[in-house]
Short mmCIF file of C-alpha atoms in Angstrom, two decimals:
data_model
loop_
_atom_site.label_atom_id
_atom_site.label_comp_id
_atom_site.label_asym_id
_atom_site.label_seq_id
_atom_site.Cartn_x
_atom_site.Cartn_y
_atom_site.Cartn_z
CA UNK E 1 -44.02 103.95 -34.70
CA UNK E 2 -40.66 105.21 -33.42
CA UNK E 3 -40.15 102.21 -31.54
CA UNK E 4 -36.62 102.41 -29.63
CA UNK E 5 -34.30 104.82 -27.49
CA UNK E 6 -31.41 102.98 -27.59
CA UNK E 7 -32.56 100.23 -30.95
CA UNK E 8 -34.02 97.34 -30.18
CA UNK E 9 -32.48 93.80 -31.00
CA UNK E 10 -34.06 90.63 -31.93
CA UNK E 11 -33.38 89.29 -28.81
CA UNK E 12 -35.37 92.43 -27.62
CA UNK E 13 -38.69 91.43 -29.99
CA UNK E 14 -38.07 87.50 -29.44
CA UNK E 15 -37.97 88.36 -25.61
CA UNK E 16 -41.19 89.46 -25.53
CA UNK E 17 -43.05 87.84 -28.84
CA UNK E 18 -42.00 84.25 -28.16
CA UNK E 19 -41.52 84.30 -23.85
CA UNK E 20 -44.87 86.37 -23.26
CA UNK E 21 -47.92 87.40 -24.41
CA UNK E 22 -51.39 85.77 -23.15
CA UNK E 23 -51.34 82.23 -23.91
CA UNK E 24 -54.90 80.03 -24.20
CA UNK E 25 -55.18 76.82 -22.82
CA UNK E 26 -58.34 75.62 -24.60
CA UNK E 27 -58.37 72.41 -26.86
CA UNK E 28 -59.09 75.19 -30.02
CA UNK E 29 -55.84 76.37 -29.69
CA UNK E 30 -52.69 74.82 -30.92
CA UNK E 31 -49.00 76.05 -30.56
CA UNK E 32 -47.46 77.06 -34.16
CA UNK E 33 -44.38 75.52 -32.81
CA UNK E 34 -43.29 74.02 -29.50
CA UNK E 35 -42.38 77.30 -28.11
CA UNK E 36 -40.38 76.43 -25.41
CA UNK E 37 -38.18 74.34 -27.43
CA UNK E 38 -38.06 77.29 -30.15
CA UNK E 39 -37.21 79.69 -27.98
CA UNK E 40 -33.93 77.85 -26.80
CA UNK E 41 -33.15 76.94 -30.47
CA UNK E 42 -33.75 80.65 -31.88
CA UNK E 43 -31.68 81.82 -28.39
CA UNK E 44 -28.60 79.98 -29.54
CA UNK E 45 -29.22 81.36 -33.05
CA UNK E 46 -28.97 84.68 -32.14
CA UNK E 47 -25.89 84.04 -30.24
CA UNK E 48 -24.04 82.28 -32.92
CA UNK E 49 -24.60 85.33 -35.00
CA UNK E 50 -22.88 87.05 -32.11
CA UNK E 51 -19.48 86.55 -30.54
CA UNK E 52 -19.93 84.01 -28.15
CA UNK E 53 -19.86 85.82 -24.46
CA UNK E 54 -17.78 84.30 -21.97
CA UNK E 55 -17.31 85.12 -18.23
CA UNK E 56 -15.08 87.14 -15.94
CA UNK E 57 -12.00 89.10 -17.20
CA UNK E 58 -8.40 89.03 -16.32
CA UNK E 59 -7.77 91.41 -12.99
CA UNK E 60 -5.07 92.46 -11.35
CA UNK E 61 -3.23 90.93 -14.20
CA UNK E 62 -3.59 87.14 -14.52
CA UNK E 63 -6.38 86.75 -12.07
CA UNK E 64 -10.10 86.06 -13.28
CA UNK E 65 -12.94 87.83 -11.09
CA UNK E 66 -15.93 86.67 -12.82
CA UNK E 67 -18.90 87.26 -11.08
CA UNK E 68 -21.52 84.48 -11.35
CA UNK E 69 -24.23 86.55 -12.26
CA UNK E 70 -27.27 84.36 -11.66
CA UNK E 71 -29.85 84.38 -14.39
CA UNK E 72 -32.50 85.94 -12.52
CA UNK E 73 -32.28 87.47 -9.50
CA UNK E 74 -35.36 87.88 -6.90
CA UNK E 75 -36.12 91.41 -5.09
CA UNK E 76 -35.17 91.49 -1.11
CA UNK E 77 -39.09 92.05 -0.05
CA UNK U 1 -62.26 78.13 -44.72
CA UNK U 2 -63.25 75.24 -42.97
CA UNK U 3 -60.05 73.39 -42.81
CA UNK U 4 -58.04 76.85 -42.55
CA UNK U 5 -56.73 77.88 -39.12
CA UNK U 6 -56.73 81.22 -37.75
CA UNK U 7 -53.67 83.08 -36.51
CA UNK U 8 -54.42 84.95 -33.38
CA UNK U 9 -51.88 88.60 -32.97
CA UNK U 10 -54.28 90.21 -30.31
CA UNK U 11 -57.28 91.26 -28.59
CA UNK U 12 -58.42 95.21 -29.01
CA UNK U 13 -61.04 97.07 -27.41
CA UNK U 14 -62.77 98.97 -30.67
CA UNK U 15 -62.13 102.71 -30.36
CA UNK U 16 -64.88 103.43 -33.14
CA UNK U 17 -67.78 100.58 -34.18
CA UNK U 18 -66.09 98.86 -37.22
CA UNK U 19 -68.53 98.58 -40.29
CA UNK U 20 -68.59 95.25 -41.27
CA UNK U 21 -67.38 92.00 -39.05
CA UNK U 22 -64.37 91.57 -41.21
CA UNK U 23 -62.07 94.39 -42.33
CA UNK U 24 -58.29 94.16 -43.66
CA UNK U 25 -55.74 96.02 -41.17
CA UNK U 26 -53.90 96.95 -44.44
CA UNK U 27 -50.39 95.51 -43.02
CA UNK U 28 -49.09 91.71 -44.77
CA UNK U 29 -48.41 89.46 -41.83
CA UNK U 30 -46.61 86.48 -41.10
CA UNK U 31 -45.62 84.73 -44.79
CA UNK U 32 -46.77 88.06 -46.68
CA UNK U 33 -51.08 86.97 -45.71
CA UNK U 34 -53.49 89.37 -45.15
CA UNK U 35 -54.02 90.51 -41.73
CA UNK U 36 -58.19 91.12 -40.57
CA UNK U 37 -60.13 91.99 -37.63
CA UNK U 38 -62.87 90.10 -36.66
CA UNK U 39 -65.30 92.38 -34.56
CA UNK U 40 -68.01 90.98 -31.98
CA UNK U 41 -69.82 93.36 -29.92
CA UNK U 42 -67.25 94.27 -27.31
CA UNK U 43 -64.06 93.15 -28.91
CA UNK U 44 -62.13 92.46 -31.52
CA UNK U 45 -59.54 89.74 -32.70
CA UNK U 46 -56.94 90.47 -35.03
CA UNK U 47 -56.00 87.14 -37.25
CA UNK U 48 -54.92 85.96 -40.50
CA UNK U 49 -55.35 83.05 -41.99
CA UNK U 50 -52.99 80.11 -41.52
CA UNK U 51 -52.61 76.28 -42.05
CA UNK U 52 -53.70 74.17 -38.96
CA UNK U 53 -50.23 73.64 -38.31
CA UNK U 54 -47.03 74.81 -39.69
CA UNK U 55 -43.90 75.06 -38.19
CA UNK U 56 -40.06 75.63 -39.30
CA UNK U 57 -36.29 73.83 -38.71
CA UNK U 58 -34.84 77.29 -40.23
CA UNK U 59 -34.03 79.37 -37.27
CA UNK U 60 -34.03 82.54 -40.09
CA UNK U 61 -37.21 82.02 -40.95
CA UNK U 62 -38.77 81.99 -37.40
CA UNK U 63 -36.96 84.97 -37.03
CA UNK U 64 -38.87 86.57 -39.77
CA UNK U 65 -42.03 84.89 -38.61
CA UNK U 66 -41.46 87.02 -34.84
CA UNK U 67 -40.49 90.11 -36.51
CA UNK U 68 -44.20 90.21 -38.66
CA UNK U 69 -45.56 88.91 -35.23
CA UNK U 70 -44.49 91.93 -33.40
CA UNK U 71 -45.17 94.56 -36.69
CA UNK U 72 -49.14 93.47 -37.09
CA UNK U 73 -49.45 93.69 -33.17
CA UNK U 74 -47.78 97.27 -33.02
CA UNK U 75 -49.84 98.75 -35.73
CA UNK U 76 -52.65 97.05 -33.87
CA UNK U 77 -51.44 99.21 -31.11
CA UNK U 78 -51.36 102.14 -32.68
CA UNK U 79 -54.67 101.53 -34.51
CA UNK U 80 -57.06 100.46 -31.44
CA UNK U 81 -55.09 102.19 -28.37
CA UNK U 82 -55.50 99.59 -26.54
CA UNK U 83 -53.92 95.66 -27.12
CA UNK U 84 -54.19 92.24 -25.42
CA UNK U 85 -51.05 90.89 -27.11
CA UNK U 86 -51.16 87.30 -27.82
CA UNK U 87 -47.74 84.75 -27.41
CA UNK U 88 -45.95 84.21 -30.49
CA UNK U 89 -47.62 81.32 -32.48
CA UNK U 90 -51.55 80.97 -31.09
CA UNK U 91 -53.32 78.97 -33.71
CA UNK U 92 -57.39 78.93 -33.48
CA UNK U 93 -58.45 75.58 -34.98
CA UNK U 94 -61.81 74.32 -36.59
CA UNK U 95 -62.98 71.45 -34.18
CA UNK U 96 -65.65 69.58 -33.82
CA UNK U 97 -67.83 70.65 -36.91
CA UNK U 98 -67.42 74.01 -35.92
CA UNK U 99 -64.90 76.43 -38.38
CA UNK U 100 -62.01 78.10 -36.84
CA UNK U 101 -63.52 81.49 -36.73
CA UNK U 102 -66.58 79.76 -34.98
CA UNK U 103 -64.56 78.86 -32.51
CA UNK U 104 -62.47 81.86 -32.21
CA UNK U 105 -65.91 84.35 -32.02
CA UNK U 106 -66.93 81.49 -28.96
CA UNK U 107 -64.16 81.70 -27.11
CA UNK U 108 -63.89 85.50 -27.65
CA UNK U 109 -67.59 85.90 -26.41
CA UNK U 110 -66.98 83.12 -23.35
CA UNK U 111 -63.66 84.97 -22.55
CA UNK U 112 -65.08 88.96 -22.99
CA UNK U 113 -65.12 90.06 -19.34
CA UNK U 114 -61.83 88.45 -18.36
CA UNK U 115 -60.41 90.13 -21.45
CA UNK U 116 -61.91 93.49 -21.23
CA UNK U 117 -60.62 93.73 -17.75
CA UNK U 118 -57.60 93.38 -18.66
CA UNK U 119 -57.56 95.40 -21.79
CA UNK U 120 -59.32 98.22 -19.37
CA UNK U 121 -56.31 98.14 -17.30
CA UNK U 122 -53.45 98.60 -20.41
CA UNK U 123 -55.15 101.35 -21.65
CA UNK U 124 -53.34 104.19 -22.14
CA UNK U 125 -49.99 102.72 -20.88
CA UNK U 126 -46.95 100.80 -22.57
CA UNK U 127 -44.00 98.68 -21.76
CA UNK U 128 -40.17 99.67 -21.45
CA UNK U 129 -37.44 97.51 -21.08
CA UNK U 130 -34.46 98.57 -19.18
CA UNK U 131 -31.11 96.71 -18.76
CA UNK U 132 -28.64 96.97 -16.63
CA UNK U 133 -25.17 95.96 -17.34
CA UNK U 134 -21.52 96.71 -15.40
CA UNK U 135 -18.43 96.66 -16.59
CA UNK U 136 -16.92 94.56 -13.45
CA UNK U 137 -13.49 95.42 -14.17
CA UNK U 138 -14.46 99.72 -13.25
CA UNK U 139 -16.28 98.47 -10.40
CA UNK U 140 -13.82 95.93 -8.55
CA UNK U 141 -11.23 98.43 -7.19
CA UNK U 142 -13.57 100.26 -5.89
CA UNK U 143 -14.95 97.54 -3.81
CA UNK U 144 -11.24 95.88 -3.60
CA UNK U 145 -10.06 99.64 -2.07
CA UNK U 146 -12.81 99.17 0.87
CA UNK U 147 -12.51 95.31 1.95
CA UNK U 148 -10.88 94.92 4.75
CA UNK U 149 -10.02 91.55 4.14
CA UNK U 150 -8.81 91.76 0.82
CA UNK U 151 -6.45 94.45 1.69
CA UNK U 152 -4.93 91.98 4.14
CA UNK U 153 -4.74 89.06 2.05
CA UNK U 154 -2.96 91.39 -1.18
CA UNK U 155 -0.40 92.51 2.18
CA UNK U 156 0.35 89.02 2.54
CA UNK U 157 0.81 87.75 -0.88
CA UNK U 158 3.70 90.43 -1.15
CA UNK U 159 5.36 89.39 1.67
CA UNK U 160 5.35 85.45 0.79
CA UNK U 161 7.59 83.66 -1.33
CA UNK U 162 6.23 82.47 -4.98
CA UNK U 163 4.98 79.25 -4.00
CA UNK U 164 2.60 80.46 -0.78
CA UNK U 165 1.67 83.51 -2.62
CA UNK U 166 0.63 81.25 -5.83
CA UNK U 167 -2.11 79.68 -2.87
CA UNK U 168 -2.76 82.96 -1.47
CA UNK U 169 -3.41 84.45 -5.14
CA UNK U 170 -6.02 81.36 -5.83
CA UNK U 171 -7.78 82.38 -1.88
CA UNK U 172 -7.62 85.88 -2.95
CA UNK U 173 -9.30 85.20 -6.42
CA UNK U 174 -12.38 83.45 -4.98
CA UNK U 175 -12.89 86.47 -2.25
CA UNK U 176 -12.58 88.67 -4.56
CA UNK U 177 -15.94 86.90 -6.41
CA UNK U 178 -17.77 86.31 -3.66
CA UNK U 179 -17.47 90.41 -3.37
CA UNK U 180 -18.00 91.21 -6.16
CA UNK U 181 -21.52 88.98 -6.03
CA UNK U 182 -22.49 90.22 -2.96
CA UNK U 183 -21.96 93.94 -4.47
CA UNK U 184 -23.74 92.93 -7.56
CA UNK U 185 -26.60 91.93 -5.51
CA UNK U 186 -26.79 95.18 -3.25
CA UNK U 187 -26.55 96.85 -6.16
CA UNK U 188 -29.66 94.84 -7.75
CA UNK U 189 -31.93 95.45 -4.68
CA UNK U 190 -30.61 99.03 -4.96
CA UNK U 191 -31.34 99.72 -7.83
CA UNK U 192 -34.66 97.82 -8.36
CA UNK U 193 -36.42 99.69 -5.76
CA UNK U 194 -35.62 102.84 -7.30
CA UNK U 195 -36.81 101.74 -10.35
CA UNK U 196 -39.85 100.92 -8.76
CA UNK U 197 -40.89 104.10 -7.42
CA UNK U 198 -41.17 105.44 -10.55
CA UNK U 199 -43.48 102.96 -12.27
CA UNK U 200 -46.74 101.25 -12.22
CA UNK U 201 -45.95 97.73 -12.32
CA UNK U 202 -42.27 96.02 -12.57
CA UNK U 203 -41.54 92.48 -13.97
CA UNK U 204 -37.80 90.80 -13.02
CA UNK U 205 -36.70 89.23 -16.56
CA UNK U 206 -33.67 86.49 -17.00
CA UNK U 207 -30.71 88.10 -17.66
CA UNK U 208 -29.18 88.03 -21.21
CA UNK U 209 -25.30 87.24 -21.81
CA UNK U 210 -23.37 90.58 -22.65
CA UNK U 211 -19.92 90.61 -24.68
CA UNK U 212 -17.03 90.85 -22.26
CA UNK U 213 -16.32 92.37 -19.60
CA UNK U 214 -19.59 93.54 -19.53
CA UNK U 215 -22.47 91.81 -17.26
CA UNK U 216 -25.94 91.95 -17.21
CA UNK U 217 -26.96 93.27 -13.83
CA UNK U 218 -30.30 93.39 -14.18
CA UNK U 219 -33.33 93.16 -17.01
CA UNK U 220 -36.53 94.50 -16.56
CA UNK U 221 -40.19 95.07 -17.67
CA UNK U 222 -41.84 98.11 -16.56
CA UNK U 223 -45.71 99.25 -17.18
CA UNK U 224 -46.27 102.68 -17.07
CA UNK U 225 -49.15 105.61 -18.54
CA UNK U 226 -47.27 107.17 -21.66
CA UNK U 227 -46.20 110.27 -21.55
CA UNK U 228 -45.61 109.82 -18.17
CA UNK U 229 -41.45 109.21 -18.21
CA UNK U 230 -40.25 111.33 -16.50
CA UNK U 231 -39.44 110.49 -13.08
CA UNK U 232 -37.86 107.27 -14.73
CA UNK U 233 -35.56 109.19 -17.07
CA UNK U 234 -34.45 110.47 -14.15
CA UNK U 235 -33.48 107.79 -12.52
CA UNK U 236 -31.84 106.13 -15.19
CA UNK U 237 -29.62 108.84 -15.69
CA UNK U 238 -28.68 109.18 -12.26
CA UNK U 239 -28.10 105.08 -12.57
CA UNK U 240 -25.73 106.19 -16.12
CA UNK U 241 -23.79 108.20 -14.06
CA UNK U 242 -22.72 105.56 -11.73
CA UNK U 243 -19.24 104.38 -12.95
CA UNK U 244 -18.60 101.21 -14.26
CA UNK U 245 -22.30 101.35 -14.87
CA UNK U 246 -24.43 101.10 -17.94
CA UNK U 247 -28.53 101.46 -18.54
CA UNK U 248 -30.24 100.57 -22.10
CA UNK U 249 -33.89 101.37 -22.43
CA UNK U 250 -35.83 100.20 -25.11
CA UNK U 251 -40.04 101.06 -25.87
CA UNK U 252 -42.82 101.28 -26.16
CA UNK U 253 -43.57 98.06 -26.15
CA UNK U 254 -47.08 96.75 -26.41
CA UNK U 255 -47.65 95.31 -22.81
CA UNK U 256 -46.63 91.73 -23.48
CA UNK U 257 -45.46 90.87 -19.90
CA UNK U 258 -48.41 92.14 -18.05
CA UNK U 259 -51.33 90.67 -19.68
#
């Protein structure tokens, strides 16, 4: 299946495989791994295969305007 | 089989009555096993085989392990129309005398309305993901131009000497932020309901660190009927157009975030 517009990433897949999905709370279930714990672990994988992001840029010259971007924002109802 | 666990990728509606209660998908799944569908009357489980409980230190290999995850359920997909998508590492156990696909064909049967409903309500439509990221540097003289305020203090800085202008500089630098948030949340609410118009259901996702200068505005799940993308296209190229402005759109994705 053509899968992407614009390629999808790990991050994309792990976003969605590890974060979502239905989960069952019954006592025949078990968790392959502790997800939660995973999914931070395999988060700062991916970024150390990236160069690490950092915040804000130089503006006018000297000056650093980084916006704190919050990591989720919540719709004005 | 008794002491084997069963891997759990998703939940299917049958399109067609399967022949026997156990057939290979014909795809290898996580560690190169053999993927099956187990069929009751009404639904169908797609599982492979697993130890009760496995994990890994090696970041790689979980990797890997998320990748077949996401392969088995998208030929799933394509296979059965319709997908329940499970998380990422659902183990059904044997307990209690009874074998792991005992349990799983139990908890399938207990679980069949609640899972058909929602299976009912995915079919026929797929997930996108959409991003939004600015480049902060395009978009802050635009907003620098138009503040009133800022315009005053930058007047003042040039007509101080070095050492009050070094103060005014550090005052001017945290305006300048606080702008620049403020925009970047107009700009989210903006932009979200747009968005919103055009689809059938919207999720609001963390956003995800972007290489400098760039920042994530915005990251979204969106449900909609396939086929049916083009009011959104739309949009998101109006939203490209925007200077300083950036949209990535990735799908179909199985409906992970709405089951």
């Amino acid at each position: 299946m053509q899968h992407s517009t614009q390629g999808e990433s790990l991050a994309d897949v792990v976003e969605r495989v590890l974060d979502k999905g239905l989960v069952i709370n019954a006592d025949i279930v078990i968790s392959l791994c502790k997800t939660e714990l995973l999914s931070i672990k395999l988060r700062a994988a991916i970024a150390s295969f990236e160069t690490a992001a950092k915040w804000g840029l130089a503006f006018p010259s000297d000056m650093r305007i980084g916006t704190p971007v919050p990591i989720k924002r919540e719709p004005a109802v | 089989m008794a002491d084997k666990g069963l891997y759990l990728y998703c939940v299917a509606l049958p399109s067609t009555t399967l022949p026997t209660q156990k057939e290979d998908l014909g795809i290898k799944g996580i560690e190169g096993r053999d993927v099956f569908v187990f069929q009751t009357p009404t639904l169908l489980a797609v599982v492979q085989e697993c130890e009760q409980s496995y994990g890994s230190d090696d970041m790689k290999t979980v990797s890997q392990w998320i990748l077949s995850h996401q392969a088995v359920v998208d030929l799933a997909w394509e296979k059965f129309d319709m997908v329940v998508p499970f998380s990422f590492g659902t183990v059904i156990v044997a307990k209690e005398g009874k074998s792991a696909r005992e349990n799983l064909l139990d908890w399938l049967e207990k679980e069949q309305g609640n899972l058909k409903s929602k299976g009912e309500k995915l079919k026929g439509k797929a997930e996108y993901g959409i991003q939004i990221t600015w480049d902060p540097m395009k978009v802050a003289p635009r907003i620098v131009k138009t503040d009133q305020e800022i315009q005053k203090l930058e007047k003042e800085i040039a007509s101080k000497s070095s050492g009050t202008a070094y103060l005014l500089r550090q005052k001017l630098e945290v305006l300048v932020g606080k702008r620049m948030e403020q925009a970047a949340d107009i700009y989210f609410n903006e932009l979200y309901q747009k968005i919103k118009r055009c689809v059938e259901d919207i999720h609001v996702e963390k956003v995800r660190k972007e290489e400098p200068p760039r920042q994530m505005l915005m990251n979204l799940s969106c449900l909609l009927p396939k086929g049916e993308m083009d009011p959104l296209g739309e949009e998101l190229d109006k939203i490209e157009k925007m200077e300083g402005f950036f949209v990535r759109f990735t799908g179909p994705w199985p409906p992970y975030s709405f089951v």
